[in-house]
Steps between C-alpha positions, in 0.01 A plus 500: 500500500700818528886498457626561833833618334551750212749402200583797259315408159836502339563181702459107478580232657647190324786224552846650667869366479499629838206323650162301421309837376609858466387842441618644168489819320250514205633883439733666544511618869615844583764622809286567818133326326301285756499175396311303767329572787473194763143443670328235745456472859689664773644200718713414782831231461326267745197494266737494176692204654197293602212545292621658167824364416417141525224555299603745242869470475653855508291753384597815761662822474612634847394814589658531864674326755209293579264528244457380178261571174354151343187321366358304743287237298599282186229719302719840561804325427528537180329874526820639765809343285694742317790254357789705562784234518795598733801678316838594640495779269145600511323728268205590704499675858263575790343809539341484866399155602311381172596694216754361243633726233743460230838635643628545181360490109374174411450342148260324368545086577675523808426343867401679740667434834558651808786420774308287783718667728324813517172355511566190777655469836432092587716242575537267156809465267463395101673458242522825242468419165476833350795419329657872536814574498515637832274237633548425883455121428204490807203652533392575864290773689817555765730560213713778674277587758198504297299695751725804524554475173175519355393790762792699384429474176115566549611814677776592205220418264208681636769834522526465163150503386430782712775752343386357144120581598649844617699607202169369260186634680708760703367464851 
């Protein structure tokens, strides 16, 4: 079967000190490189909730308010997961909805993570064990208003990329 997900070839995914499984760099990983790309099935939270999550644990990215990007059947599983453990200080960031990149360099043999915060906006609360030293402690999706949060920093982000595409191609 097709991955539903991409992983950069200078990835893998093996045991994490953060969490079960992780996404590590093979390479090193420059400033600004796309690292992963998140695919499946474009879903509602009732759906999510009810018929995925039970099954499948979680295995979503959200992509708006209401909507949600996952596998929907055991088979994709395993074909959507990109294994980017949460960090408090992350070294990958979103570019859109789907796109992570490396917000800074990264070297060769470190994990991947992201901060869940600007990729989730439900209502659950873990323990962080990214072991940072400016960890928040918890892990939750409403971590400091998650929502306007993660829009405002989509927006900031998105900016960004434009005036970079600008000053490269310049259009």
């Amino acid at each position: 079967m097709i991955r539903l997900s991409h992983r950069s070839p200078k990835t893998k995914v093996r045991e994490s000190k953060i969490h079960g499984r992780g996404l590590f760099a093979t390479a090193d990983i420059a400033k600004d490189e796309i690292v992963a790309v998140k695919g499946g099935h474009i879903v509602d939270r009732k759906t999510l909730r009810e018929k995925i999550t039970p099954r499948l644990g979680p295995v979503e990215i959200q992509i708006d308010d209401d909507l949600f990007i996952a596998p929907v059947t055991e088979e994709e599983r395993e074909l959507s997961m990109l294994y980017s453990n949460h960090s408090c200080d992350a070294n990958l960031g979103i570019r859109g909805e789907i796109t992570f990149v490396a917000i800074r360099d990264i070297r060769a043999g470190e994990e991947l993570t992201h901060d869940w915060a600007m990729t989730d906006d439900d209502d659950y609360s873990v323990e962080c064990k990214c072991g940072v030293p400016s960890c928040r402690k918890t892990v939750t999706g409403k971590t400091g208003n998650a929502r306007n949060c993660r829009s405002a920093m989509r927006v900031i982000s998105q900016l960004i990329w434009r005036a970079k595409s600008r000053c490269r191609y310049g259009s």
